[in-house]
mmCIF file with all atom_site columns, C-alpha atoms in Angstrom:
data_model
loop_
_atom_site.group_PDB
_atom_site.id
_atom_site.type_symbol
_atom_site.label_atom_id
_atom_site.label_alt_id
_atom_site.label_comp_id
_atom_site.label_asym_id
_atom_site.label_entity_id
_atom_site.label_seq_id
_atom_site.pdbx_PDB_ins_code
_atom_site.Cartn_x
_atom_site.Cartn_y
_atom_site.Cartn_z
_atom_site.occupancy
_atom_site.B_iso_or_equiv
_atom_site.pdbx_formal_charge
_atom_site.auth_seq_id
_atom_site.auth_comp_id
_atom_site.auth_asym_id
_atom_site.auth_atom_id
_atom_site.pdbx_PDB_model_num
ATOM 1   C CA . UNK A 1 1   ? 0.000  0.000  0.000   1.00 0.00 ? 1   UNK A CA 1
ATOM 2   C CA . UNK A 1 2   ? 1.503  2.741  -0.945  1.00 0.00 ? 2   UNK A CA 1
ATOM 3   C CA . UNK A 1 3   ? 1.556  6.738  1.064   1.00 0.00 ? 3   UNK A CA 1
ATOM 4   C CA . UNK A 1 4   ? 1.837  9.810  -0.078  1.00 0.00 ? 4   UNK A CA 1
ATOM 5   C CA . UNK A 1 5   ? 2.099  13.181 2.321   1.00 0.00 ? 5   UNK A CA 1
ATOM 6   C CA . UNK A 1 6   ? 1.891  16.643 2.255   1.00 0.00 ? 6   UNK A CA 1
ATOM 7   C CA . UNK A 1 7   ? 4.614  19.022 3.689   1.00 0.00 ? 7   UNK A CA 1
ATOM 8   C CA . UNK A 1 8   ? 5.456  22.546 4.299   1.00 0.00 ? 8   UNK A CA 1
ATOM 9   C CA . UNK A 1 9   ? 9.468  22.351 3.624   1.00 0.00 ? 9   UNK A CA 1
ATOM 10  C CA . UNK A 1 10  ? 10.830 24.946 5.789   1.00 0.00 ? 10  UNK A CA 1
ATOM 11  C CA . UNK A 1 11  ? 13.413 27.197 4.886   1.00 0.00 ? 11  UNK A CA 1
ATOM 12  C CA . UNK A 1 12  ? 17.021 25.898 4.812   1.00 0.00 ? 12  UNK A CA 1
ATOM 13  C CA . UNK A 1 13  ? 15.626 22.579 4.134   1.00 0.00 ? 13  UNK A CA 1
ATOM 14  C CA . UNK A 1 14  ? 16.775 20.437 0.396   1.00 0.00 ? 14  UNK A CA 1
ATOM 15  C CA . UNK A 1 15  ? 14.527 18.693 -1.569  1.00 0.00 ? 15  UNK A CA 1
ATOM 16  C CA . UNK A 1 16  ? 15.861 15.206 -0.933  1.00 0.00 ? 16  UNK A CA 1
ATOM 17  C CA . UNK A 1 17  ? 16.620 12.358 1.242   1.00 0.00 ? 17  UNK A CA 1
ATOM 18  C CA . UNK A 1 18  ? 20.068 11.579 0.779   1.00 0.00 ? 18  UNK A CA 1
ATOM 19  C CA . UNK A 1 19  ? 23.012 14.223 -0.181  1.00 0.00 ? 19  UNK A CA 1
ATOM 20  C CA . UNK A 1 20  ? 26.492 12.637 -0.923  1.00 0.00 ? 20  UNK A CA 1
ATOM 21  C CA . UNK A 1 21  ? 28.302 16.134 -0.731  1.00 0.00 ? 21  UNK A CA 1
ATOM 22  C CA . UNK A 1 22  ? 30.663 16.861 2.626   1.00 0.00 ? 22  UNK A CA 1
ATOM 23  C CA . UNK A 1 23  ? 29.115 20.032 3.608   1.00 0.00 ? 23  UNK A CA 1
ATOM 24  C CA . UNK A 1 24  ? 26.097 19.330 6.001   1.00 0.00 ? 24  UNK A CA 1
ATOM 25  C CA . UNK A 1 25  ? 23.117 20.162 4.876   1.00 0.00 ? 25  UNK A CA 1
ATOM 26  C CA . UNK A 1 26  ? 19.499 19.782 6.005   1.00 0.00 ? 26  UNK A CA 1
ATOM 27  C CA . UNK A 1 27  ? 17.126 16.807 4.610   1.00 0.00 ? 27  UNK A CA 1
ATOM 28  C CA . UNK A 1 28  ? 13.948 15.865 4.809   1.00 0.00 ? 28  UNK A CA 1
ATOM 29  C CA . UNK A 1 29  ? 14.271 12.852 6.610   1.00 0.00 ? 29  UNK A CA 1
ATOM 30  C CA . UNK A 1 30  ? 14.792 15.184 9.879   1.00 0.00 ? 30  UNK A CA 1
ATOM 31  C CA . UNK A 1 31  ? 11.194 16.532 9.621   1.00 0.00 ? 31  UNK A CA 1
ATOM 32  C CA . UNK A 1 32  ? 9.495  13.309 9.836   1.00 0.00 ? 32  UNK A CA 1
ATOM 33  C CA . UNK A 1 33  ? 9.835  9.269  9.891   1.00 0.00 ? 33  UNK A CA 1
ATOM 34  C CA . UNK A 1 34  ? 8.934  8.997  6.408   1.00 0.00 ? 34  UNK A CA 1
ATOM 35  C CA . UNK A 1 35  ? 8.779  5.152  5.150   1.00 0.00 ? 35  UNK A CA 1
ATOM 36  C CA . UNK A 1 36  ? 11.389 3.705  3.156   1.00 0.00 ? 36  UNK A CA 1
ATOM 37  C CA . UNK A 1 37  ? 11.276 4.712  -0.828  1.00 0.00 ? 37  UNK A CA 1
ATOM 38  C CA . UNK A 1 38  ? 9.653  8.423  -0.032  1.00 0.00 ? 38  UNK A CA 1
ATOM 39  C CA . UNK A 1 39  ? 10.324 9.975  -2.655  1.00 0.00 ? 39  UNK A CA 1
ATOM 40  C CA . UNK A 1 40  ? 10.098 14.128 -3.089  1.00 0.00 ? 40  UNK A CA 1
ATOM 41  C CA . UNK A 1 41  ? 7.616  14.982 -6.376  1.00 0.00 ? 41  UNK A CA 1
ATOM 42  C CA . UNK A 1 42  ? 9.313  17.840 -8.158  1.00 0.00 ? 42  UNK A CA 1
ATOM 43  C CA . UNK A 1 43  ? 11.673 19.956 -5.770  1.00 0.00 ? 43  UNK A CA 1
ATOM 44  C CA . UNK A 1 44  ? 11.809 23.613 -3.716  1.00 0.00 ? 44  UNK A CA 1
ATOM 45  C CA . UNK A 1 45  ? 15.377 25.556 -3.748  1.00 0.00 ? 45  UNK A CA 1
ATOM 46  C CA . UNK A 1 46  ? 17.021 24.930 -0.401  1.00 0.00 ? 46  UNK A CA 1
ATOM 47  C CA . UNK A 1 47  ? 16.265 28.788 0.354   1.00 0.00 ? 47  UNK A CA 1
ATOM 48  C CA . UNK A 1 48  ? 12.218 28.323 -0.938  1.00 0.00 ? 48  UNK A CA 1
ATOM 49  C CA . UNK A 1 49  ? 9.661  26.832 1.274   1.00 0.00 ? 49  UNK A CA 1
ATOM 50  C CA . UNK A 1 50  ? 6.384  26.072 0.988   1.00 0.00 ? 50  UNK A CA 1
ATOM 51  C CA . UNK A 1 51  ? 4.236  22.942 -0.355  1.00 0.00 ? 51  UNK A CA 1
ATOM 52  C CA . UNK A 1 52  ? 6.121  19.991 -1.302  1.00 0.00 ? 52  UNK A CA 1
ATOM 53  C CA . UNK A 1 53  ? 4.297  16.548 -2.286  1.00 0.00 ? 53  UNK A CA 1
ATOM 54  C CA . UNK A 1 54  ? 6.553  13.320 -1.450  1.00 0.00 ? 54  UNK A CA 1
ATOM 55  C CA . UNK A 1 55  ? 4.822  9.319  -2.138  1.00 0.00 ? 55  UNK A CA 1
ATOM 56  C CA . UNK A 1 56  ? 5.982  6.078  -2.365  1.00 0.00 ? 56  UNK A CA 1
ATOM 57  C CA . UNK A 1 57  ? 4.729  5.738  -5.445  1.00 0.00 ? 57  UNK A CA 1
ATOM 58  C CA . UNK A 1 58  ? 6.909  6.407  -8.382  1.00 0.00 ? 58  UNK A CA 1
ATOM 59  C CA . UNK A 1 59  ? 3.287  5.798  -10.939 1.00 0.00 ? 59  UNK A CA 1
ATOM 60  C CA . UNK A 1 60  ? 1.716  9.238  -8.889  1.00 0.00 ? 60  UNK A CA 1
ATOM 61  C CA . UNK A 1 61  ? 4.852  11.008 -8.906  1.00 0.00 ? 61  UNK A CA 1
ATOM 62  C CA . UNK A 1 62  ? 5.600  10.793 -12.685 1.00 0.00 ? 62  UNK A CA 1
ATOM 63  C CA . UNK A 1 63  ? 1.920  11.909 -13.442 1.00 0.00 ? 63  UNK A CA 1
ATOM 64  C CA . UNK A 1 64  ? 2.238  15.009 -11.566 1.00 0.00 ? 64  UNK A CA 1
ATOM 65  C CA . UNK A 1 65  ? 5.204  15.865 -12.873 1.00 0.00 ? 65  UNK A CA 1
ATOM 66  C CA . UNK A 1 66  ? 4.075  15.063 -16.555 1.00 0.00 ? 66  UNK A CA 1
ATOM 67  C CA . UNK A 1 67  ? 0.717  16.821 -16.202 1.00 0.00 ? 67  UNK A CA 1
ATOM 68  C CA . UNK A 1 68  ? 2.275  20.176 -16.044 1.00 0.00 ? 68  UNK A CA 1
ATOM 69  C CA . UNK A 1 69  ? 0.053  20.764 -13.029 1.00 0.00 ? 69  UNK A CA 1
ATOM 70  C CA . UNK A 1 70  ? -0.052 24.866 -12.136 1.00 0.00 ? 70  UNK A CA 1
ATOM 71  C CA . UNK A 1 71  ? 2.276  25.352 -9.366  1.00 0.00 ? 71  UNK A CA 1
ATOM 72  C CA . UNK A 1 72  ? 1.111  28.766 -7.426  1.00 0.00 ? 72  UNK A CA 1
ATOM 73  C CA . UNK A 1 73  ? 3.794  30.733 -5.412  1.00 0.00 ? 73  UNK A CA 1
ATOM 74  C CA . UNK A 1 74  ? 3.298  33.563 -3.043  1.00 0.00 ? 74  UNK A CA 1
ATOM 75  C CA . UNK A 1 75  ? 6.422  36.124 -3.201  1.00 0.00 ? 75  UNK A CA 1
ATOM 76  C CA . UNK A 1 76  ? 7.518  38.569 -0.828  1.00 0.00 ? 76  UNK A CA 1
ATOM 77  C CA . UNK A 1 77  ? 9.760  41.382 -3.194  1.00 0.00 ? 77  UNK A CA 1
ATOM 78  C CA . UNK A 1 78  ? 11.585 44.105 -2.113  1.00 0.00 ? 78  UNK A CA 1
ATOM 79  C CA . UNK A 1 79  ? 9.685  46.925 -2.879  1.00 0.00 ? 79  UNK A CA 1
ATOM 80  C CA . UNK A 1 80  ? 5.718  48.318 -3.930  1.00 0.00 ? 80  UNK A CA 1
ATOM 81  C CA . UNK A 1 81  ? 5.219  46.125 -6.774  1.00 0.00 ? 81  UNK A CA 1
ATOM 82  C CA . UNK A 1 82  ? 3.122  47.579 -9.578  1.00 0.00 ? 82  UNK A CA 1
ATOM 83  C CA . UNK A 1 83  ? 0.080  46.742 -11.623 1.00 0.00 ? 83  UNK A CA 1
ATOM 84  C CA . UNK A 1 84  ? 2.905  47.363 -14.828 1.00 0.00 ? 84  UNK A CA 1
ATOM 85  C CA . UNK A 1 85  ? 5.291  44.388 -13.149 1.00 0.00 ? 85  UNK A CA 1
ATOM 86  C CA . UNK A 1 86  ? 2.122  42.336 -12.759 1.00 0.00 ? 86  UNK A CA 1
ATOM 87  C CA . UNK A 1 87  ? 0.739  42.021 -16.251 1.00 0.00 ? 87  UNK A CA 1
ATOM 88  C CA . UNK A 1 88  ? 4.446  41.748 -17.395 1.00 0.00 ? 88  UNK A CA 1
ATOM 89  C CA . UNK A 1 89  ? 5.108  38.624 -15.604 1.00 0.00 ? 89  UNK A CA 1
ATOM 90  C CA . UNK A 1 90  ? 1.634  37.871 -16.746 1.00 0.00 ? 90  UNK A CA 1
ATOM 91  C CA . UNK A 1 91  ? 2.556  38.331 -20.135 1.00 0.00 ? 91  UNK A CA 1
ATOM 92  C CA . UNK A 1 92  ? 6.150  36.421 -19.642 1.00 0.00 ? 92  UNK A CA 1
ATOM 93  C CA . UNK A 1 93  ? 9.120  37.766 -19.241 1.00 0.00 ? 93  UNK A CA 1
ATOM 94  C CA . UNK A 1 94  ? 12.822 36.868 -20.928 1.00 0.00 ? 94  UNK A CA 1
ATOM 95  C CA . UNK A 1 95  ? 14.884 35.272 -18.064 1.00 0.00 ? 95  UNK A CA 1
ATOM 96  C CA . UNK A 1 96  ? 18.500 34.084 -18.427 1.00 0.00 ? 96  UNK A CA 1
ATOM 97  C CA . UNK A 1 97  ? 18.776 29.572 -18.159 1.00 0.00 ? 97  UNK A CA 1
ATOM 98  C CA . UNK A 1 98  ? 21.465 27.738 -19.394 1.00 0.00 ? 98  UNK A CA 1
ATOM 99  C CA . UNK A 1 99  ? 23.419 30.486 -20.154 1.00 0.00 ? 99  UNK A CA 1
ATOM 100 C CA . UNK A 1 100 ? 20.845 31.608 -22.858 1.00 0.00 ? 100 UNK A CA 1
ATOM 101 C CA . UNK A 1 101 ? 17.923 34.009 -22.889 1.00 0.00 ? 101 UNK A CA 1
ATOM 102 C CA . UNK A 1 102 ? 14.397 32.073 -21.995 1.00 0.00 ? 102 UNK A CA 1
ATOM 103 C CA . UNK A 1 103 ? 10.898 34.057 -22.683 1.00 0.00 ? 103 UNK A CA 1
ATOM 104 C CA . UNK A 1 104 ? 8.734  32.488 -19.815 1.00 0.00 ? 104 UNK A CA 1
ATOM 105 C CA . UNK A 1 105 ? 4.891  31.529 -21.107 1.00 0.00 ? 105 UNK A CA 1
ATOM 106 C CA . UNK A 1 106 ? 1.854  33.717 -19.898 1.00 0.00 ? 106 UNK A CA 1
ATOM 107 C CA . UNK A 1 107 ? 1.072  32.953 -16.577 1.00 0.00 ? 107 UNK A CA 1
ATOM 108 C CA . UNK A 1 108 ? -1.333 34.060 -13.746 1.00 0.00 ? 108 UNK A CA 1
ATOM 109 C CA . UNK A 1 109 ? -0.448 36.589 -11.445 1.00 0.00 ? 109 UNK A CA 1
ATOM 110 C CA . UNK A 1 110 ? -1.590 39.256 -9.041  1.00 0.00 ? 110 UNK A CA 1
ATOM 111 C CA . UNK A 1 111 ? -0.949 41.967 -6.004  1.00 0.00 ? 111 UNK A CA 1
ATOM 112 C CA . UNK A 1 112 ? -1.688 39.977 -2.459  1.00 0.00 ? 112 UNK A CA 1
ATOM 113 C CA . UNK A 1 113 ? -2.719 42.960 -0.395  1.00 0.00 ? 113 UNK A CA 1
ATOM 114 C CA . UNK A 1 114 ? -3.670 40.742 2.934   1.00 0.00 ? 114 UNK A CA 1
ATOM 115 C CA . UNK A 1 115 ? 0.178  39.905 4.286   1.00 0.00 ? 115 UNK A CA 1
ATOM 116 C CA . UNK A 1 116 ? 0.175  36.079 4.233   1.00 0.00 ? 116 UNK A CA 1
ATOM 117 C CA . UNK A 1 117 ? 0.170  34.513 7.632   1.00 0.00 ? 117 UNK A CA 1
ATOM 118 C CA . UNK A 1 118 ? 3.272  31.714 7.117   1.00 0.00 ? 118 UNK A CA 1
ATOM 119 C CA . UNK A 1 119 ? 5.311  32.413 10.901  1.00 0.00 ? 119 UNK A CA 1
ATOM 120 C CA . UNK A 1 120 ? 8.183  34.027 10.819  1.00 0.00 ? 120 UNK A CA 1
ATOM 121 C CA . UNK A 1 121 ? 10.926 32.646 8.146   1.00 0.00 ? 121 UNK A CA 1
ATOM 122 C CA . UNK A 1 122 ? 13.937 30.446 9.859   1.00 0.00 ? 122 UNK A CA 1
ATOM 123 C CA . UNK A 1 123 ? 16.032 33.086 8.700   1.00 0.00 ? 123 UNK A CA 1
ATOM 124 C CA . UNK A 1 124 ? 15.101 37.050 8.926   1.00 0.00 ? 124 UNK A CA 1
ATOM 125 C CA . UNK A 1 125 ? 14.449 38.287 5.724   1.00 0.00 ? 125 UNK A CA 1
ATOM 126 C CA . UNK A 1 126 ? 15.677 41.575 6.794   1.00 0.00 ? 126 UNK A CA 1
ATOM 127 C CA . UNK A 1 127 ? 13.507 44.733 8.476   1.00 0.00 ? 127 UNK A CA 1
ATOM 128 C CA . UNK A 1 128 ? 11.773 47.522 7.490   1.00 0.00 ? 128 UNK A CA 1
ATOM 129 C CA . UNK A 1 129 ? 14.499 50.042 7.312   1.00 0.00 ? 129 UNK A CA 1
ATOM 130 C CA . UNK A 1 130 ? 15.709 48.718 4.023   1.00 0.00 ? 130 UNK A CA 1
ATOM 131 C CA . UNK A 1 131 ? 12.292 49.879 2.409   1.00 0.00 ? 131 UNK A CA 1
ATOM 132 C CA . UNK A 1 132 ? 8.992  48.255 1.732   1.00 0.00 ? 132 UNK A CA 1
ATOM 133 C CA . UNK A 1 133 ? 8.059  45.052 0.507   1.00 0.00 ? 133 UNK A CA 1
ATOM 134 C CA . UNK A 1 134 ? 4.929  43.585 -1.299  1.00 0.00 ? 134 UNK A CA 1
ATOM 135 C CA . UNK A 1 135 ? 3.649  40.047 -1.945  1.00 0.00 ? 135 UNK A CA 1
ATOM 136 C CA . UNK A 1 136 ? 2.445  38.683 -5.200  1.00 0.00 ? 136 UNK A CA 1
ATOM 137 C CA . UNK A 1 137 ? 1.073  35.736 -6.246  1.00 0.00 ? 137 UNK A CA 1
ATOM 138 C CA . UNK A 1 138 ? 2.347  33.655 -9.193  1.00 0.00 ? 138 UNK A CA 1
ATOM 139 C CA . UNK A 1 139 ? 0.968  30.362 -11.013 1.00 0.00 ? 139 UNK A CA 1
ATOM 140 C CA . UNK A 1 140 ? 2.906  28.752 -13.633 1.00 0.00 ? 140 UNK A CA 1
ATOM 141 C CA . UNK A 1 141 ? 2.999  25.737 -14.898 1.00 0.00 ? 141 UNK A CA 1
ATOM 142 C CA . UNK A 1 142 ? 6.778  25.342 -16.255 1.00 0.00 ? 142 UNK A CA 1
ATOM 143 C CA . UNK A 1 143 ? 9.417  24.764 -13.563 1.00 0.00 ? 143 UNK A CA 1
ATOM 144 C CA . UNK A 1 144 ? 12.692 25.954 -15.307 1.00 0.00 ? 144 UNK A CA 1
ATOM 145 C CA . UNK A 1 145 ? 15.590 26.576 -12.433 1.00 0.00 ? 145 UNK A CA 1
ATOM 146 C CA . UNK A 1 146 ? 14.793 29.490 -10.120 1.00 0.00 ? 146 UNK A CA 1
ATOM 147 C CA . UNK A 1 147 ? 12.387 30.613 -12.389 1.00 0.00 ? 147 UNK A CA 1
ATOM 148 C CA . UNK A 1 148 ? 10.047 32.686 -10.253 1.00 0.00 ? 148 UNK A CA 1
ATOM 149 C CA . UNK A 1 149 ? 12.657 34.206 -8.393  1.00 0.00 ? 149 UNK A CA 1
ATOM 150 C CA . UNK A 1 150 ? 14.343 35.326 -11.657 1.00 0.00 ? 150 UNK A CA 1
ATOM 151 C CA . UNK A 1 151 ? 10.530 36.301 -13.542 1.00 0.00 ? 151 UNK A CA 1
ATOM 152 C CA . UNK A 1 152 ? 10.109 38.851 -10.123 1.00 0.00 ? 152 UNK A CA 1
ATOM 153 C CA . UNK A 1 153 ? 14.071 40.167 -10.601 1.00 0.00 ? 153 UNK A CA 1
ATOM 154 C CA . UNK A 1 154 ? 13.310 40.904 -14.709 1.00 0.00 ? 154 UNK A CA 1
ATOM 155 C CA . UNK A 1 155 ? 10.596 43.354 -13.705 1.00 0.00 ? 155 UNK A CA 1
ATOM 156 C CA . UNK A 1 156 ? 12.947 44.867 -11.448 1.00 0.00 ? 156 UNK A CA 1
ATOM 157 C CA . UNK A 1 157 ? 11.031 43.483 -7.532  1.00 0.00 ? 157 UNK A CA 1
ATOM 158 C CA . UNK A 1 158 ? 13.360 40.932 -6.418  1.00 0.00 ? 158 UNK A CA 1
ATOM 159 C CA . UNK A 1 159 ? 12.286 37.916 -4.589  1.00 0.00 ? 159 UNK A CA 1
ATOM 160 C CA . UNK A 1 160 ? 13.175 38.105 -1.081  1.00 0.00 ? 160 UNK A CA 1
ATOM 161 C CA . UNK A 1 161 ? 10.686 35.062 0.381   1.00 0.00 ? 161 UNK A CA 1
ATOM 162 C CA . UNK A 1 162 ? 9.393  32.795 -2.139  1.00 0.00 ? 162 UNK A CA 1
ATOM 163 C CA . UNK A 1 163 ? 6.449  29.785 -0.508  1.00 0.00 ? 163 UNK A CA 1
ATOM 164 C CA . UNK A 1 164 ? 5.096  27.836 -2.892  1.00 0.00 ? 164 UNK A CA 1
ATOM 165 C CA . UNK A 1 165 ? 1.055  27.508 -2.058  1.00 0.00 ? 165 UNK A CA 1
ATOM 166 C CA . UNK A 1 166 ? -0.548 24.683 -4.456  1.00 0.00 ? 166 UNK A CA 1
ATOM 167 C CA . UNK A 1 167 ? 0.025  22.402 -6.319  1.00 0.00 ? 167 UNK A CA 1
ATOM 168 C CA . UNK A 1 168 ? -2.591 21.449 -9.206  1.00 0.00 ? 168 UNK A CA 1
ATOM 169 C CA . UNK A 1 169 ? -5.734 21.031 -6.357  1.00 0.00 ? 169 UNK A CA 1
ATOM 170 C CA . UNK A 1 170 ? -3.609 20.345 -3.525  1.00 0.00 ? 170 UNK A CA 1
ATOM 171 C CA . UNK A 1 171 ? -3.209 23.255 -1.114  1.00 0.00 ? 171 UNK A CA 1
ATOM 172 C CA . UNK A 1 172 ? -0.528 24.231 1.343   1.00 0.00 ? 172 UNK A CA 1
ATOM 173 C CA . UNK A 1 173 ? -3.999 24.938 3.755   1.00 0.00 ? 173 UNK A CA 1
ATOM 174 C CA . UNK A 1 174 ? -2.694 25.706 7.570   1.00 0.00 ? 174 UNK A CA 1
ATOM 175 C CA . UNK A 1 175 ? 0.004  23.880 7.347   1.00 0.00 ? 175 UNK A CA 1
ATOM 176 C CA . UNK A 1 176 ? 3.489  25.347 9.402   1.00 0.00 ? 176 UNK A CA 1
ATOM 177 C CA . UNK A 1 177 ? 6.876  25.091 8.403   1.00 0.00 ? 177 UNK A CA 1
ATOM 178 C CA . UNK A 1 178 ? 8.035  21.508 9.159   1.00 0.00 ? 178 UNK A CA 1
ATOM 179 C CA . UNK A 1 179 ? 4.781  19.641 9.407   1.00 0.00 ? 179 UNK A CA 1
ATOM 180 C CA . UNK A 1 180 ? 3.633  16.740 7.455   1.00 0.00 ? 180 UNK A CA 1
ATOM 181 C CA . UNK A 1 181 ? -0.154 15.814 6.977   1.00 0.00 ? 181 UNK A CA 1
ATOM 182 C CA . UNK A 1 182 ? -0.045 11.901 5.721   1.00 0.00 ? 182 UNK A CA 1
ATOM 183 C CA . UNK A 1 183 ? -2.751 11.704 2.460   1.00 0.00 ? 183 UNK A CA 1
ATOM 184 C CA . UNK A 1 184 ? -5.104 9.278  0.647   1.00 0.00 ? 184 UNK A CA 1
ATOM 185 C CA . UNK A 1 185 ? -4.810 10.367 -2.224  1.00 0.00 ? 185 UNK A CA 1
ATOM 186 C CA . UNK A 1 186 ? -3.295 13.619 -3.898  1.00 0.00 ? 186 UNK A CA 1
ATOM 187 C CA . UNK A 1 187 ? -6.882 15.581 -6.085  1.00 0.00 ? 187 UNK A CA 1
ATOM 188 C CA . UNK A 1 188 ? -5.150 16.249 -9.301  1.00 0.00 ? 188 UNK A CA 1
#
């Protein structure tokens, strides 16, 4: 029987269960007792947190992954952002991968005026005396590397907390950094 299980990675955290490099780093085996063969479905930078999907079942995590299921981010970025940076990233916007030039594909995005309630980040962003910040929400359905963080930096607001919310119809919902809620069934 397999079991799949929803997570909020925390901040600080990688993607994965095993890393072969010296330098320590943080995995998720340490947030819960996960059964053997858990496998992560589709990844969050070490330095993004937010709703990660993990199964034992390599048949569920290959059809999320090939579905291109609409991945929605919330973004804290230094500064106002404006209605003019919103329907650019809407739009898409050229970002640099692979040492080339990449024009993302229209995507959904808007202003979040209510500040999201996700506890304070492991890390301090950094405080008010810097300047504002805004949140923004962002739904694509391409996952090229860093992309959102580099879409919000091309309209000039750069990402300074990045949680990713949902995934297809699965939501983050009150979940806080570190927990686990064990699923039936992911509702893609």
């Amino acid at each position: 029987m397999h079991r799949h299980f929803i997570l909020f990675k925390p901040y600080g955290y990688l993607s994965q269960f095993i890393y072969e490099l010296k330098r320590k780093k943080k995995l998720l085996g340490e947030l819960h007792n996960f059964p053997e063969g858990t496998m992560a479905i589709g990844r969050l930078d070490e330095d993004s947190e937010g709703l990660l999907l993990l199964t034992t079942d390599g048949k569920v995590s290959e059809q999320i992954r090939s579905k291109k299921v609409d991945k929605e981010y919330y973004v804290q970025v230094d500064g106002i952002i404006t209605q003019e940076a919103i329907e650019e990233l809407q739009k898409g916007v050229e970002i640099g991968f692979e040492g080339g030039k990449y024009k993302t594909k229209p995507c959904s995005a808007f202003i979040v005026n209510e500040i999201p309630d996700f506890g304070p980040r492991a890390k301090k962003i950094r405080d008010e005396r810097h300047g504002p910040t805004s949140w923004a929400s962002i739904t694509v359905n391409e996952g090229k590397f860093r992309q959102v963080r580099k879409m919000t930096a091309a309209v000039g607001f750069p990402t300074l907390r990045l949680v990713r919310v949902r995934i297809g119809n699965v939501y983050l919902q009150n979940l806080k950094a570190g927990e686990v809620l064990e699923v039936d069934q992911f509702d893609n």
